[in-house]
CSV table of C-alpha atoms and ligand atoms in Angstrom, one decimal:
chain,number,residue,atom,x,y,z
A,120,UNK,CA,-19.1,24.9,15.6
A,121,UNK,CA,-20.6,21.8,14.9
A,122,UNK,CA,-19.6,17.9,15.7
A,123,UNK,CA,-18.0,17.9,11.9
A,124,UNK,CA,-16.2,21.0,12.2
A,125,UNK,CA,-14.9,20.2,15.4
A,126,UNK,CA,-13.2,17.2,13.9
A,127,UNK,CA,-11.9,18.5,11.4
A,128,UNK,CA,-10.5,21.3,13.1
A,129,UNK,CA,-8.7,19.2,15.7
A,130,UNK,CA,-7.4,17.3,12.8
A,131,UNK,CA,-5.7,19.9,11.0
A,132,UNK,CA,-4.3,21.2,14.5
A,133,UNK,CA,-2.8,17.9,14.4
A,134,UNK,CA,-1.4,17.9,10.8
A,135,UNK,CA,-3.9,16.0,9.3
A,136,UNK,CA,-5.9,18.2,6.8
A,137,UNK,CA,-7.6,15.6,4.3
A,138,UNK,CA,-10.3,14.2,5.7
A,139,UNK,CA,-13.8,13.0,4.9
A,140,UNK,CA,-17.0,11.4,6.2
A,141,UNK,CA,-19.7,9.4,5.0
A,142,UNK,CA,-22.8,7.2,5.8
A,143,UNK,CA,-21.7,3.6,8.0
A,144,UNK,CA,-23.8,1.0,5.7
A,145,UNK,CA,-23.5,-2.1,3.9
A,146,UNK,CA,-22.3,-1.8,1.0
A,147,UNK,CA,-24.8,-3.8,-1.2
A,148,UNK,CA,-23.6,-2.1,-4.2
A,149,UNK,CA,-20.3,-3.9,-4.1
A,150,UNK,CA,-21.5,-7.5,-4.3
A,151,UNK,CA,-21.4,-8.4,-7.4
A,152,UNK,CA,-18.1,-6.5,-7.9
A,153,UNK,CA,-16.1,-8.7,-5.8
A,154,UNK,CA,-18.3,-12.2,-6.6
A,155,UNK,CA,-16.9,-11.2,-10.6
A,156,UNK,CA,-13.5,-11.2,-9.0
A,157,UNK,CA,-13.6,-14.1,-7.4
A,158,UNK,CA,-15.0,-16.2,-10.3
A,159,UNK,CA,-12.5,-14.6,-12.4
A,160,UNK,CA,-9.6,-16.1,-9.7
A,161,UNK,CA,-8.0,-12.0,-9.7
A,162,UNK,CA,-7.9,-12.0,-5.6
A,163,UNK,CA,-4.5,-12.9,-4.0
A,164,UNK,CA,-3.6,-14.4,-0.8
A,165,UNK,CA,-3.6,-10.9,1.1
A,166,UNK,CA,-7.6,-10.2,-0.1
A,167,UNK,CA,-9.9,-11.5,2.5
A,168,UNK,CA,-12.5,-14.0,1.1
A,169,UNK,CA,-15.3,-13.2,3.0
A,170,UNK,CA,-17.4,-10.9,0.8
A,171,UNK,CA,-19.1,-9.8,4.0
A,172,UNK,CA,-16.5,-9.0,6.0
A,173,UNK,CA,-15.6,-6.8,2.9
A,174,UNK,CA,-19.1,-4.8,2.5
A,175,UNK,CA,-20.6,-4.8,6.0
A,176,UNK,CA,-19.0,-2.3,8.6
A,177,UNK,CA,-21.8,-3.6,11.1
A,178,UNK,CA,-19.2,-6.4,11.5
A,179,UNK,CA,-17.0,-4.3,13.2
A,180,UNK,CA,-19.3,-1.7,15.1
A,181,UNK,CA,-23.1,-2.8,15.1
A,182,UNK,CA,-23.8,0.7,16.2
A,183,UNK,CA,-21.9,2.4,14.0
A,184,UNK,CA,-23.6,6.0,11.8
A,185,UNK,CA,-20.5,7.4,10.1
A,186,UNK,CA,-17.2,6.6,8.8
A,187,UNK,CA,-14.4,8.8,8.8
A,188,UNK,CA,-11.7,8.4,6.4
A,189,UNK,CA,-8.5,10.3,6.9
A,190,UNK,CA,-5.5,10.3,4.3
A,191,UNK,CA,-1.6,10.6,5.0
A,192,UNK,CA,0.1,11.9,2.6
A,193,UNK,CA,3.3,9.9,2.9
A,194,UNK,CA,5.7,11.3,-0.3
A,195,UNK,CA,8.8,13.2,0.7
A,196,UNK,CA,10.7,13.7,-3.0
A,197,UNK,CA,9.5,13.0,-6.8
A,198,UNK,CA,12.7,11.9,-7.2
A,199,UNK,CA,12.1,8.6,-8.8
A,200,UNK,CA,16.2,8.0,-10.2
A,201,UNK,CA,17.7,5.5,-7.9
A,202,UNK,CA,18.6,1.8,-9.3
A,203,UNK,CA,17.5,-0.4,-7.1
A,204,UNK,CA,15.2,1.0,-4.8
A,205,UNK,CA,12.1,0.5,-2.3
A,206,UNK,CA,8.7,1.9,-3.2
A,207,UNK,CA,8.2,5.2,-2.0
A,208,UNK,CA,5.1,4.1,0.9
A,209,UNK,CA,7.6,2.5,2.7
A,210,UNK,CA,10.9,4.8,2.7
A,211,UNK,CA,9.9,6.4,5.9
A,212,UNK,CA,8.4,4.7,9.8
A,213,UNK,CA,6.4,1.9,9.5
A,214,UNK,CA,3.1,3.5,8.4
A,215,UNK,CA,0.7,1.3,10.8
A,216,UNK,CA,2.2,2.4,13.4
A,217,UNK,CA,2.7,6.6,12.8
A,218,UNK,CA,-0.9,6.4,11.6
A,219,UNK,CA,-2.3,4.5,14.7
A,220,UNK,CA,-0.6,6.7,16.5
A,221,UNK,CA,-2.7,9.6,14.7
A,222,UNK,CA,-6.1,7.6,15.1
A,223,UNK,CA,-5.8,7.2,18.2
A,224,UNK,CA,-6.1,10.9,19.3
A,225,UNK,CA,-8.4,11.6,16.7
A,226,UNK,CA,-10.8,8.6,18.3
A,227,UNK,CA,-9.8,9.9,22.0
A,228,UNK,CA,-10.8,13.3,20.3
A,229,UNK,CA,-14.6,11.8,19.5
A,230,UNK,CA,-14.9,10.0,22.6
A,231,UNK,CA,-14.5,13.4,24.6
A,232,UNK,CA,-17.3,14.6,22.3
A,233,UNK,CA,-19.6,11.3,23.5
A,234,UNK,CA,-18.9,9.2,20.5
A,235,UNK,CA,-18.1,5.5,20.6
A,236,UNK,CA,-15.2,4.9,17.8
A,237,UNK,CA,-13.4,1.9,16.2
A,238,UNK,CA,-10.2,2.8,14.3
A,239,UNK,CA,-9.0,0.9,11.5
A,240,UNK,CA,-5.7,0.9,9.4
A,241,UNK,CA,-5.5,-2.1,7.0
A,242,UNK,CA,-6.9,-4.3,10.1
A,243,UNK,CA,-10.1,-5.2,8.6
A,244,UNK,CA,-11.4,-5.9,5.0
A,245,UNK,CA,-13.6,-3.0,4.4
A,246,UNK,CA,-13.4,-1.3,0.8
A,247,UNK,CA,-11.2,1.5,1.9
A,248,UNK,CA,-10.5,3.3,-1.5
A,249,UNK,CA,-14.4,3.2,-1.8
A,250,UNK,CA,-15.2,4.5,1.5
A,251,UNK,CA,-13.0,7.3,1.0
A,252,UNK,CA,-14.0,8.2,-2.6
A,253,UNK,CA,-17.7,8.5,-1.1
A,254,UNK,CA,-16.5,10.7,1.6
A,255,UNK,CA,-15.2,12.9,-1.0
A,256,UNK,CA,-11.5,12.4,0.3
A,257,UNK,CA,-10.6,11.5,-3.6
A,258,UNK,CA,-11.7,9.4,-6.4
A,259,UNK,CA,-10.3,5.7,-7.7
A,260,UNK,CA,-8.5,5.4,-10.3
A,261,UNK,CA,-8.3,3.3,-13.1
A,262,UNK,CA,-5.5,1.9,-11.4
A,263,UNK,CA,-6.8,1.4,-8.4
A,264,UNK,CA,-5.4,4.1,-5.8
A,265,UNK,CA,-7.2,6.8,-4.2
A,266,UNK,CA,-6.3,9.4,-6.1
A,267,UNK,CA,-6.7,12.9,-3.7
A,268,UNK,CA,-6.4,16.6,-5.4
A,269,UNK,CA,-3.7,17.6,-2.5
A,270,UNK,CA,-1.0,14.9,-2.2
A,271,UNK,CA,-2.5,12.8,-5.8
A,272,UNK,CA,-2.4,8.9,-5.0
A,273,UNK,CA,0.6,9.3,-2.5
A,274,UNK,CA,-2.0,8.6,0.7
A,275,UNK,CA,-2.4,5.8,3.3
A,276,UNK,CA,-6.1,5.7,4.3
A,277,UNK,CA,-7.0,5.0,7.8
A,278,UNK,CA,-10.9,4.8,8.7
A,279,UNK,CA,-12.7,5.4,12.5
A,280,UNK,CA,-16.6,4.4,12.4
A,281,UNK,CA,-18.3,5.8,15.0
A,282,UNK,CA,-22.2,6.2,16.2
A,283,UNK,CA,-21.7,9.8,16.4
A,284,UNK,CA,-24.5,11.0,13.3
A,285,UNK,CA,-22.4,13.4,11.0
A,286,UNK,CA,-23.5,15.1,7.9
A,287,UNK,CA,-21.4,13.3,4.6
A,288,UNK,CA,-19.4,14.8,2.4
A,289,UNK,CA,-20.4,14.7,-1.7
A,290,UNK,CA,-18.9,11.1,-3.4
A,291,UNK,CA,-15.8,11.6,-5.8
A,292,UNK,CA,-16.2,10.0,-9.3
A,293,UNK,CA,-13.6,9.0,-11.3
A,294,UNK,CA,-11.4,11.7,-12.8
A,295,UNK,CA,-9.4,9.6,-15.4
A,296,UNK,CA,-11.3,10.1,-18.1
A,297,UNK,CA,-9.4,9.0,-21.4
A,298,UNK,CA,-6.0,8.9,-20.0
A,299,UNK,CA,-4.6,5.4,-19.8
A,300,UNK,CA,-1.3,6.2,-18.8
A,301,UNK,CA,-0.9,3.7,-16.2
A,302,UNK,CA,-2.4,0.9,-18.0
A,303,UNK,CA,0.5,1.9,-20.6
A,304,UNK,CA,3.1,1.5,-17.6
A,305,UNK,CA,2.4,-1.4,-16.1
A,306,UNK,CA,5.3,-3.9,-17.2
A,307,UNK,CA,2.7,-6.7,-16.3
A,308,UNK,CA,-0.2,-5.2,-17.8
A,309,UNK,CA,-2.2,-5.8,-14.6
A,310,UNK,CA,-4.3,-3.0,-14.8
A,311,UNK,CA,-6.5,-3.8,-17.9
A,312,UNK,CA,-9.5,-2.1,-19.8
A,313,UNK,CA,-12.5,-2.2,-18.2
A,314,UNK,CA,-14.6,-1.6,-15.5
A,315,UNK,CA,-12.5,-0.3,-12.2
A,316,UNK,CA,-11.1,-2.9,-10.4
A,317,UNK,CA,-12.5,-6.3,-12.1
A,318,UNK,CA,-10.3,-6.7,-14.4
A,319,UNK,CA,-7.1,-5.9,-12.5
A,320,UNK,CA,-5.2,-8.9,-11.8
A,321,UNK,CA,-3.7,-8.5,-8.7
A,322,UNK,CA,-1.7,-11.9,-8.7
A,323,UNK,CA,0.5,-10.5,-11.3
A,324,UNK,CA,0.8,-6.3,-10.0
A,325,UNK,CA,4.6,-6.6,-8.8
A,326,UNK,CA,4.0,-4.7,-6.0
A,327,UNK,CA,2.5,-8.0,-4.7
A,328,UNK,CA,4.9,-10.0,-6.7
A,329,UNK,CA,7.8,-8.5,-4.1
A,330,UNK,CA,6.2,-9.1,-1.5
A,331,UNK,CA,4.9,-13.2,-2.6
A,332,UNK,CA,7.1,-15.6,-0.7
A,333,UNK,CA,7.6,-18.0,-3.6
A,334,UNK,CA,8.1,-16.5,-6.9
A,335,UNK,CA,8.7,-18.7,-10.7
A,336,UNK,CA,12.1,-17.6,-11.9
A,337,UNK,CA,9.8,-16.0,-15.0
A,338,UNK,CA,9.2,-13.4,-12.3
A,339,UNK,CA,13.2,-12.8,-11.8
A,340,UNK,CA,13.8,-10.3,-14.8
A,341,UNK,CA,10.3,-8.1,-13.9
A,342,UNK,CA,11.7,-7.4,-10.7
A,343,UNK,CA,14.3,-4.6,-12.3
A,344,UNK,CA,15.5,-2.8,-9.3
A,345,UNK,CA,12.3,-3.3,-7.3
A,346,UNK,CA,13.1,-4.3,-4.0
A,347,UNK,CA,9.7,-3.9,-2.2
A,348,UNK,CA,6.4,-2.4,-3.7
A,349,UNK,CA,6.0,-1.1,-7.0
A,350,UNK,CA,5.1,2.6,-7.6
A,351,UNK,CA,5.4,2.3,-11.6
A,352,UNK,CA,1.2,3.2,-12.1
A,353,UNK,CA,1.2,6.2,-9.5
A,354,UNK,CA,4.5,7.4,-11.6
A,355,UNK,CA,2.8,7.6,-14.7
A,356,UNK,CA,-0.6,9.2,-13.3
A,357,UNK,CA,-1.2,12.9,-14.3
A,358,UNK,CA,-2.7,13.5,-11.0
A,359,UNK,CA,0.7,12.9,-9.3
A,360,UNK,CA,2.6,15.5,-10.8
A,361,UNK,CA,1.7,18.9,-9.0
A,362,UNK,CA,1.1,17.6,-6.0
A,363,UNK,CA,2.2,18.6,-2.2
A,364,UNK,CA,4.4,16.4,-0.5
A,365,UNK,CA,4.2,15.0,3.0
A,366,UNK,CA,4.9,17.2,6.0
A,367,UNK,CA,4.3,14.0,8.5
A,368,UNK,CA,8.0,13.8,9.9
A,369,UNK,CA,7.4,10.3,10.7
A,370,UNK,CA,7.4,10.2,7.1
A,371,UNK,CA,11.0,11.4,6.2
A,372,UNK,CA,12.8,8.9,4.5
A,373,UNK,CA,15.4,6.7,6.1
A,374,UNK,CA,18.7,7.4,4.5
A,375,UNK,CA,19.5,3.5,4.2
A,376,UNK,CA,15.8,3.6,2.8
A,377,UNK,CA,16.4,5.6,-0.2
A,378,UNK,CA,20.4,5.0,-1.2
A,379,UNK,CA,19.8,1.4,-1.0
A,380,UNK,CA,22.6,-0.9,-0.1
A,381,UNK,CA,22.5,-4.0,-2.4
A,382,UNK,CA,25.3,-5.7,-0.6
A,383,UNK,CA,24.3,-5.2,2.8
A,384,UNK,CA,20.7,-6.1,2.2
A,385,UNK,CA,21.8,-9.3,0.7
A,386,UNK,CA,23.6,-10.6,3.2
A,387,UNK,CA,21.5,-9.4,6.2
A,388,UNK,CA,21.4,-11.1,9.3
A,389,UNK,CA,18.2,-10.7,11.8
A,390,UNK,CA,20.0,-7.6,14.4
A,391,UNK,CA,20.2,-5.8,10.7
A,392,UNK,CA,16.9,-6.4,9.8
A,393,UNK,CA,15.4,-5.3,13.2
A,394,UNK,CA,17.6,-2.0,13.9
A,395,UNK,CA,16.6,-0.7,10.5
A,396,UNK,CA,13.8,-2.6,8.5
A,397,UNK,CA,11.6,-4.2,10.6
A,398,UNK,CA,10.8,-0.4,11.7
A,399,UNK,CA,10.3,0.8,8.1
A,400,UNK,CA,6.9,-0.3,6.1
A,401,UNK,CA,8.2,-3.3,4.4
A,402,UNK,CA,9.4,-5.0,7.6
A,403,UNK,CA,6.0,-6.8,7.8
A,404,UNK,CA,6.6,-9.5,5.9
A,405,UNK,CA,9.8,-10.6,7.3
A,406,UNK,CA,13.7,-10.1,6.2
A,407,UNK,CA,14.2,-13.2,3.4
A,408,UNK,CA,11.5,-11.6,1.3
A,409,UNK,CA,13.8,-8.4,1.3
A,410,UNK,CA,17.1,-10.6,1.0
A,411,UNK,CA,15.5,-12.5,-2.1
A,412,UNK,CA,14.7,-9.4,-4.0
A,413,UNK,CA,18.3,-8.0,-3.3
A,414,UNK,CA,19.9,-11.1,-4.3
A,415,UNK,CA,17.7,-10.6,-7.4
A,416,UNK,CA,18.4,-7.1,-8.2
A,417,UNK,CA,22.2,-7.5,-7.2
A,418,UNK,CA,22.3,-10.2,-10.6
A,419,UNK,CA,20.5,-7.9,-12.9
A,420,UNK,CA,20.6,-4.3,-11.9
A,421,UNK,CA,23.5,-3.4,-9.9
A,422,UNK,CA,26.2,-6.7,-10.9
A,423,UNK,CA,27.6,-7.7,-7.8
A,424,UNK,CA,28.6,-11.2,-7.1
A,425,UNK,CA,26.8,-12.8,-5.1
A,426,UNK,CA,28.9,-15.7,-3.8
A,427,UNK,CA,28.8,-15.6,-0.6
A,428,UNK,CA,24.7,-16.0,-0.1
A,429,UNK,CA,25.5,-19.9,-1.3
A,430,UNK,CA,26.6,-20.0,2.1
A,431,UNK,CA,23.1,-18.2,4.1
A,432,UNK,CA,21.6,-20.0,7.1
A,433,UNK,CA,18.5,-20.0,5.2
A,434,UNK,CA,17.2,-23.1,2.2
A,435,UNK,CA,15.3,-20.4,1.3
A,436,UNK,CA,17.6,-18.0,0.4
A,437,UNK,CA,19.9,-20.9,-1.1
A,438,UNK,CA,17.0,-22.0,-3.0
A,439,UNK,CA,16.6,-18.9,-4.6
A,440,UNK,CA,20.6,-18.5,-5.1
A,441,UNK,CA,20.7,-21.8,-6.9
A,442,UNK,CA,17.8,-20.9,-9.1
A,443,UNK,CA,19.2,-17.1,-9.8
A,444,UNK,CA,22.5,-19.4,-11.1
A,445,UNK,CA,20.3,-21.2,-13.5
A,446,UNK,CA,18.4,-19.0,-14.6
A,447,UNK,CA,21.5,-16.3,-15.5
A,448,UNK,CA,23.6,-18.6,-16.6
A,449,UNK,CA,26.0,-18.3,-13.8
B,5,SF4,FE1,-6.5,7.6,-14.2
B,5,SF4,FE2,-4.6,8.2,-16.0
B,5,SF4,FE3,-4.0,8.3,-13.4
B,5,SF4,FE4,-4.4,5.9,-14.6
B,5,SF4,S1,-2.7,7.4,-15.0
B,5,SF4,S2,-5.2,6.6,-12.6
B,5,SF4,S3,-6.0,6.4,-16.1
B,5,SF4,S4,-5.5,9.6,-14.5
């Protein structure tokens, strides 16, 4: 068995059975791809602006010969009926840590075999849906996810380079075709005709839009029963419908997670939001970002009054109450 087959057999004893590797280089190819997107203003605040530090793994190991991509399939139901609701990436354990935990092994795994590794999970700026479509892990769609032919686009990506040389897999191309289902869906018409990528406006995809910490009330209605993420595009894609689902356990959804509860959410207090969110995938960008979209969703989707958050701790939150009043009429 050799160095490749090695890995990958410890990582399917380990639960992990879509994996891929390719060739650790700079990524010249993707210069002038993310130069039209700056120039066209389409990054947002979580994009890193260094176009190196997006394109040149040597950043991160000088030594490095191969990356590894690795995809966790994270989707427990297609059950898509609730309300208000959270997107589906983050029903389940916060997904940086369950898939560090993973990486981990797998590096300790390549170290054993001699190799030097660096693990990543969204901790550096490296193309991640790119690497993994040349590793022949999946291809990009036209809306942007990595779209794999075992669990569709329903995948977080972690990477390991390492200086271990290993043989890469085939590149993916894109698979969409003509279908432009999820251009059709998105409410915001982010995703727009054209070359992958440049012309997607990620300043107005609501899956960033929940997560934003200051949003103009024009944003209020869009919202309808998001509470964090958006998975309207992967909904519509073709390649999501016979798919597996996750058998990562870490992955099974909270109960809270998926029967949300408006009221409760709205009115949370910090020992609520760190015995049951901060541990989920959405707790990372705090517990007002959470209680704003509640507060939202309670006015248009679900109906309940929302008196009593005139009376939060927060300016924030009263900021956002005041406006709501406004802006409803109320
Ligand atoms: Fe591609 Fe259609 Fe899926 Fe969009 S919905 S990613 S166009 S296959």
């Amino acid at each position: 068995m050799n160095i490749k087959e090695e890995i990958i057999e410890f990582c399917i004893n380990n639960g992990i059975d879509t994996i891929g590797f390719s060739e650790c280089r700079i990524f010249h190819e993707l210069n002038p791809y993310f130069e039209k997107r700056k120039k066209l203003g389409l990054e947002n605040e979580f994009e890193e602006n260094s176009i190196d530090k997006r394109i040149n793994p040597f950043l991160y190991m000088p030594e490095g010969k191969t990356i590894i991509t690795i995809a966790f399939p994270y989707l427990y139901s297609l059950d898509f009926n609730k309300k208000t609701h959270f997107s589906k990436y983050t029903l389940g354990m916060d997904y940086h840590a369950v898939t560090t935990g993973y990486m981990e092994k797998i590096c300790k795994f390549i170290q054993g075999m001699g190799g030097k590794t660096m693990p990543f999970v969204d901790s550096n700026s490296l193309p991640e849906r790119y690497i993994a479509s040349n590793s022949g892990v999946g291809f990009i769609g036209k809306n942007n996810t990595l779209i794999t032919e075992k669990y569709g686009s329903y995948v977080f990506l972690g990477e390991i380079i390492t200086d271990l040389i290993i043989l890469p897999d085939k590149p993916i191309d894109q698979k969409c075709g003509n279908c432009e289902m999820c251009l059709e869906a998105c409410p915001t018409n982010s995703i727009v005709k054209g070359q992958v990528g440049i012309n997607n406006d990620a300043n107005i995809c609501l899956s960033y839009i929940t997560q934003k910490k200051h949003i103009e009330d024009s944003w209020f209605e869009k919202l309808n029963g998001r509470i964090f993420g958006c998975d309207t595009c992967q909904r519509a894609c073709p390649y999501n419908r016979e798919i597996q689902l996750s058998t990562i356990s870490e992955f099974i959804p909270y109960d809270y997670m998926k029967n949300v509860d408006v009221q409760a959410l709205m009115n949370m207090d910090n020992d609520l939001f760190k015995d049951k969110y901060k541990i989920a995938s959405c707790g990372w960008r705090g517990k007002n970002i959470l209680k704003r979209n509640a507060i939202i969703n309670a006015l248009l989707i679900e109906k309940i009054n929302i008196l009593a958050v005139e009376k939060d701790t927060s300016p924030y939150i009263r900021d956002y109450y005041y406006r709501l009043l406004k802006f409803f009429n109320l």
